[in-house]
mmCIF file of C-alpha atoms and ligand atoms in Angstrom:
data_model
loop_
_atom_site.group_PDB
_atom_site.id
_atom_site.type_symbol
_atom_site.label_atom_id
_atom_site.label_comp_id
_atom_site.label_asym_id
_atom_site.label_seq_id
_atom_site.Cartn_x
_atom_site.Cartn_y
_atom_site.Cartn_z
ATOM 1 C CA UNK D 29 0.000 0.000 0.000
ATOM 2 C CA UNK D 30 1.550 3.315 -0.969
ATOM 3 C CA UNK D 31 1.040 6.789 0.462
ATOM 4 C CA UNK D 32 -2.137 7.657 -1.402
ATOM 5 C CA UNK D 33 -3.758 4.480 -0.160
ATOM 6 C CA UNK D 34 -3.659 2.738 -3.503
ATOM 7 C CA UNK D 35 -2.471 -0.824 -3.587
ATOM 8 C CA UNK D 36 -0.425 -0.805 -6.788
ATOM 9 C CA UNK D 37 0.149 -4.517 -6.873
ATOM 10 C CA UNK D 38 -3.555 -5.133 -6.737
ATOM 11 C CA UNK D 39 -4.204 -2.483 -9.370
ATOM 12 C CA UNK D 40 -1.748 -4.165 -11.672
ATOM 13 C CA UNK D 41 -3.452 -7.474 -11.139
ATOM 14 C CA UNK D 42 -6.875 -6.053 -11.809
ATOM 15 C CA UNK D 43 -5.959 -4.144 -14.915
ATOM 16 C CA UNK D 44 -3.849 -6.975 -16.229
ATOM 17 C CA UNK D 45 -6.513 -9.585 -15.765
ATOM 18 C CA UNK D 46 -9.380 -7.804 -17.374
ATOM 19 C CA UNK D 47 -10.482 -6.328 -20.654
ATOM 20 C CA UNK D 48 -11.630 -2.804 -21.362
ATOM 21 C CA UNK D 49 -15.081 -3.056 -22.834
ATOM 22 C CA UNK D 50 -16.009 0.604 -23.108
ATOM 23 C CA UNK D 51 -19.753 1.104 -23.337
ATOM 24 C CA UNK D 52 -20.475 -2.456 -24.462
ATOM 25 C CA UNK D 53 -22.509 -4.397 -21.958
ATOM 26 C CA UNK D 54 -23.007 -1.389 -19.739
ATOM 27 C CA UNK D 55 -26.561 -0.480 -18.973
ATOM 28 C CA UNK D 56 -26.744 3.137 -17.947
ATOM 29 C CA UNK D 57 -29.571 5.575 -17.588
ATOM 30 C CA UNK D 58 -29.165 8.401 -20.085
ATOM 31 C CA UNK D 59 -25.383 8.094 -20.112
ATOM 32 C CA UNK D 60 -23.697 8.156 -23.511
ATOM 33 C CA UNK D 61 -20.482 6.517 -22.378
ATOM 34 C CA UNK D 62 -19.533 4.807 -19.180
ATOM 35 C CA UNK D 63 -16.925 2.159 -18.782
ATOM 36 C CA UNK D 64 -15.912 -0.581 -16.453
ATOM 37 C CA UNK D 65 -13.363 -3.319 -16.487
ATOM 38 C CA UNK D 66 -14.972 -6.685 -16.939
ATOM 39 C CA UNK D 67 -12.977 -9.735 -15.839
ATOM 40 C CA UNK D 68 -12.428 -12.528 -18.327
ATOM 41 C CA UNK D 69 -15.109 -15.227 -18.289
ATOM 42 C CA UNK D 70 -12.753 -17.530 -16.412
ATOM 43 C CA UNK D 71 -11.838 -14.935 -13.818
ATOM 44 C CA UNK D 72 -15.459 -13.965 -13.472
ATOM 45 C CA UNK D 73 -16.484 -17.553 -12.828
ATOM 46 C CA UNK D 74 -13.928 -17.604 -10.030
ATOM 47 C CA UNK D 75 -15.529 -14.516 -8.525
ATOM 48 C CA UNK D 76 -12.930 -11.944 -9.577
ATOM 49 C CA UNK D 77 -13.650 -8.356 -8.483
ATOM 50 C CA UNK D 78 -14.949 -5.890 -11.072
ATOM 51 C CA UNK D 79 -13.599 -2.360 -11.286
ATOM 52 C CA UNK D 80 -15.826 0.482 -12.415
ATOM 53 C CA UNK D 81 -15.135 4.089 -13.415
ATOM 54 C CA UNK D 82 -17.701 6.479 -11.925
ATOM 55 C CA UNK D 83 -16.159 9.748 -13.145
ATOM 56 C CA UNK D 84 -19.002 10.381 -15.629
ATOM 57 C CA UNK D 85 -21.823 9.220 -13.414
ATOM 58 C CA UNK D 86 -24.261 12.097 -12.891
ATOM 59 C CA UNK D 87 -26.815 12.369 -10.054
ATOM 60 C CA UNK D 88 -29.663 9.940 -10.670
ATOM 61 C CA UNK D 89 -27.690 7.905 -13.187
ATOM 62 C CA UNK D 90 -26.779 4.276 -12.747
ATOM 63 C CA UNK D 91 -24.213 1.822 -14.029
ATOM 64 C CA UNK D 92 -25.190 -1.834 -14.168
ATOM 65 C CA UNK D 93 -22.452 -4.456 -14.015
ATOM 66 C CA UNK D 94 -22.166 -8.113 -13.177
ATOM 67 C CA UNK D 95 -20.240 -9.773 -10.368
ATOM 68 C CA UNK D 96 -20.409 -13.503 -9.635
ATOM 69 C CA UNK D 97 -23.370 -13.767 -11.973
ATOM 70 C CA UNK D 98 -25.296 -11.188 -9.986
ATOM 71 C CA UNK D 99 -26.299 -7.728 -11.179
ATOM 72 C CA UNK D 100 -24.728 -4.863 -9.277
ATOM 73 C CA UNK D 101 -25.940 -1.314 -9.621
ATOM 74 C CA UNK D 102 -23.748 1.694 -8.925
ATOM 75 C CA UNK D 103 -25.665 4.966 -8.870
ATOM 76 C CA UNK D 104 -25.140 8.560 -7.824
ATOM 77 C CA UNK D 105 -27.574 10.200 -5.435
ATOM 78 C CA UNK D 106 -28.371 13.896 -5.672
ATOM 79 C CA UNK D 107 -28.439 16.175 -2.626
ATOM 80 C CA UNK D 108 -32.250 16.048 -2.710
ATOM 81 C CA UNK D 109 -32.179 12.251 -2.700
ATOM 82 C CA UNK D 110 -29.830 12.246 0.280
ATOM 83 C CA UNK D 111 -31.952 14.764 2.177
ATOM 84 C CA UNK D 112 -35.007 12.561 1.717
ATOM 85 C CA UNK D 113 -33.511 9.384 3.191
ATOM 86 C CA UNK D 114 -33.873 10.222 6.914
ATOM 87 C CA UNK D 115 -37.420 11.491 6.305
ATOM 88 C CA UNK D 116 -38.425 7.980 5.233
ATOM 89 C CA UNK D 117 -37.327 6.123 8.366
ATOM 90 C CA UNK D 118 -40.822 5.772 9.842
ATOM 91 C CA UNK D 119 -42.029 4.054 6.671
ATOM 92 C CA UNK D 120 -39.227 1.480 6.553
ATOM 93 C CA UNK D 121 -38.927 -2.012 7.991
ATOM 94 C CA UNK D 122 -35.239 -1.775 8.908
ATOM 95 C CA UNK D 123 -34.167 1.879 8.673
ATOM 96 C CA UNK D 124 -30.983 1.262 10.686
ATOM 97 C CA UNK D 125 -29.877 -1.676 8.523
ATOM 98 C CA UNK D 126 -29.767 -3.918 11.573
ATOM 99 C CA UNK D 127 -29.741 -7.160 9.553
ATOM 100 C CA UNK D 128 -25.979 -7.548 9.336
ATOM 101 C CA UNK D 129 -25.981 -10.042 6.487
ATOM 102 C CA UNK D 130 -27.330 -7.373 4.119
ATOM 103 C CA UNK D 131 -24.280 -5.093 4.087
ATOM 104 C CA UNK D 132 -20.627 -4.952 5.140
ATOM 105 C CA UNK D 133 -19.955 -3.041 8.396
ATOM 106 C CA UNK D 134 -18.717 0.018 6.476
ATOM 107 C CA UNK D 135 -22.123 0.304 4.805
ATOM 108 C CA UNK D 136 -24.174 -0.024 7.984
ATOM 109 C CA UNK D 137 -24.989 3.673 8.092
ATOM 110 C CA UNK D 138 -27.663 6.148 6.956
ATOM 111 C CA UNK D 139 -26.904 5.818 3.276
ATOM 112 C CA UNK D 140 -25.689 2.194 3.370
ATOM 113 C CA UNK D 141 -22.558 3.232 1.518
ATOM 114 C CA UNK D 142 -18.941 4.343 1.927
ATOM 115 C CA UNK D 143 -19.628 7.739 0.358
ATOM 116 C CA UNK D 144 -23.127 9.166 0.826
ATOM 117 C CA UNK D 145 -23.547 10.222 -2.806
ATOM 118 C CA UNK D 146 -22.660 6.863 -4.381
ATOM 119 C CA UNK D 147 -24.850 3.825 -3.818
ATOM 120 C CA UNK D 148 -23.706 0.273 -4.597
ATOM 121 C CA UNK D 149 -26.379 -2.415 -4.440
ATOM 122 C CA UNK D 150 -27.203 -5.920 -5.511
ATOM 123 C CA UNK D 151 -30.729 -5.084 -6.691
ATOM 124 C CA UNK D 152 -32.101 -8.639 -6.544
ATOM 125 C CA UNK D 153 -35.362 -8.418 -4.620
ATOM 126 C CA UNK D 154 -35.143 -10.055 -1.194
ATOM 127 C CA UNK D 155 -38.636 -11.508 -1.622
ATOM 128 C CA UNK D 156 -38.344 -14.026 -4.461
ATOM 129 C CA UNK D 157 -35.473 -12.710 -6.530
ATOM 130 C CA UNK D 158 -36.946 -10.508 -9.250
ATOM 131 C CA UNK D 159 -34.992 -7.513 -10.474
ATOM 132 C CA UNK D 160 -36.693 -4.294 -9.398
ATOM 133 C CA UNK D 161 -37.157 -1.288 -11.648
ATOM 134 C CA UNK D 162 -34.831 1.650 -11.032
ATOM 135 C CA UNK D 163 -37.130 4.593 -10.388
ATOM 136 C CA UNK D 164 -35.147 7.479 -8.838
ATOM 137 C CA UNK D 165 -37.656 10.173 -9.835
ATOM 138 C CA UNK D 166 -40.103 11.359 -7.171
ATOM 139 C CA UNK D 167 -43.687 10.373 -8.072
ATOM 140 C CA UNK D 168 -42.654 7.970 -10.842
ATOM 141 C CA UNK D 169 -44.353 4.885 -9.329
ATOM 142 C CA UNK D 170 -47.249 6.486 -7.445
ATOM 143 C CA UNK D 171 -48.086 9.893 -6.069
ATOM 144 C CA UNK D 172 -46.318 9.110 -2.812
ATOM 145 C CA UNK D 173 -43.198 7.620 -4.408
ATOM 146 C CA UNK D 174 -40.013 9.165 -2.957
ATOM 147 C CA UNK D 175 -37.669 7.646 -5.541
ATOM 148 C CA UNK D 176 -36.063 4.238 -5.237
ATOM 149 C CA UNK D 177 -36.450 0.702 -6.563
ATOM 150 C CA UNK D 178 -39.817 -0.896 -7.299
ATOM 151 C CA UNK D 179 -40.204 -4.636 -7.750
ATOM 152 C CA UNK D 180 -42.953 -5.305 -10.304
ATOM 153 C CA UNK D 181 -43.367 -8.981 -9.338
ATOM 154 C CA UNK D 182 -45.207 -8.476 -6.040
ATOM 155 C CA UNK D 183 -44.881 -4.776 -5.344
ATOM 156 C CA UNK D 184 -41.939 -4.532 -2.951
ATOM 157 C CA UNK D 185 -40.496 -1.045 -2.614
ATOM 158 C CA UNK D 186 -37.016 0.090 -1.621
ATOM 159 C CA UNK D 187 -35.652 3.583 -1.108
ATOM 160 C CA UNK D 188 -32.543 5.092 -2.714
ATOM 161 C CA UNK D 189 -30.404 3.299 -0.131
ATOM 162 C CA UNK D 190 -32.018 -0.075 -0.858
ATOM 163 C CA UNK D 191 -33.982 -0.039 2.398
ATOM 164 C CA UNK D 192 -37.267 -1.926 2.243
ATOM 165 C CA UNK D 193 -40.573 -0.242 3.000
ATOM 166 C CA UNK D 194 -43.093 -1.621 5.470
ATOM 167 C CA UNK D 195 -46.152 -3.507 4.192
ATOM 168 C CA UNK D 196 -44.477 -5.214 1.217
ATOM 169 C CA UNK D 197 -43.456 -8.874 0.829
ATOM 170 C CA UNK D 198 -39.667 -8.361 0.742
ATOM 171 C CA UNK D 199 -38.368 -9.184 4.257
ATOM 172 C CA UNK D 200 -35.065 -7.312 4.293
ATOM 173 C CA UNK D 201 -33.159 -4.460 2.756
ATOM 174 C CA UNK D 202 -31.328 -5.105 -0.500
ATOM 175 C CA UNK D 203 -27.808 -6.465 -0.242
ATOM 176 C CA UNK D 204 -24.760 -4.188 -0.408
ATOM 177 C CA UNK D 205 -21.817 -6.109 -1.904
ATOM 178 C CA UNK D 206 -18.257 -5.679 -0.641
ATOM 179 C CA UNK D 207 -16.506 -2.799 -2.390
ATOM 180 C CA UNK D 208 -13.864 -0.109 -1.960
ATOM 181 C CA UNK D 209 -12.318 2.882 -3.694
ATOM 182 C CA UNK D 210 -8.787 2.366 -5.024
ATOM 183 C CA UNK D 211 -8.979 5.903 -6.473
ATOM 184 C CA UNK D 212 -11.272 8.924 -6.234
ATOM 185 C CA UNK D 213 -13.441 7.862 -9.182
ATOM 186 C CA UNK D 214 -12.965 4.118 -9.240
ATOM 187 C CA UNK D 215 -14.786 1.425 -7.341
ATOM 188 C CA UNK D 216 -13.774 -2.203 -7.010
ATOM 189 C CA UNK D 217 -16.811 -4.424 -6.450
ATOM 190 C CA UNK D 218 -16.245 -7.864 -4.984
ATOM 191 C CA UNK D 219 -13.684 -7.365 -2.253
ATOM 192 C CA UNK D 220 -13.066 -5.297 0.833
ATOM 193 C CA UNK D 221 -10.375 -2.628 1.062
ATOM 194 C CA UNK D 222 -8.090 -4.956 2.971
ATOM 195 C CA UNK D 223 -8.273 -7.364 0.053
ATOM 196 C CA UNK D 224 -10.658 -9.685 1.819
ATOM 197 C CA UNK D 225 -13.061 -11.541 -0.441
ATOM 198 C CA UNK D 226 -16.789 -11.500 0.087
HETATM 199 S S1 FES H 12 -39.865 -10.865 -5.974
HETATM 200 FE FE1 FES H 12 -39.894 -8.727 -5.554
HETATM 201 S S2 FES H 12 -41.776 -8.457 -4.555
HETATM 202 FE FE2 FES H 12 -41.730 -10.574 -4.916
#
């Protein structure tokens, strides 16, 4: 680990073991070009971490990537979105993220993330495994919708931190995968900062 906190040996491994894919395979909301490093199929099967560039990610936008066969969404929250989170606590089943299996310790906080403005979630619905719709706009699901994720299968609702609302079938908050920042605008999904695997 060097002075700026970047583990160069790991960075070399990551960049050497993966392929730059540019915009291909990236699902983004209204983003012309976003990139991430996708491990080779063999490395991916072994659970290799995935590194993503968030430098062009604007508030409300999302990058979708895949890690261990699971979708992972990385999205940027606006100041309004962040201000709304604590206002929702009374409507949530687990506002404090007390179910420890659903996030690493460094994401057991108000925004369920390392940096408040950047969310990283496995969006698979904790009810029966559907993929929710990404609906960050206020009022885009119903008149009372604060922005978040809506599961069309049986109506479960999650806020912009992946916290589940009361009165829906999903039992827990969405999962936060292990991740860390090797650089200001780069996230590695699939391992902890100390190099520990998920
Ligand atoms: S699978 Fe999402 S609500 Fe049932």
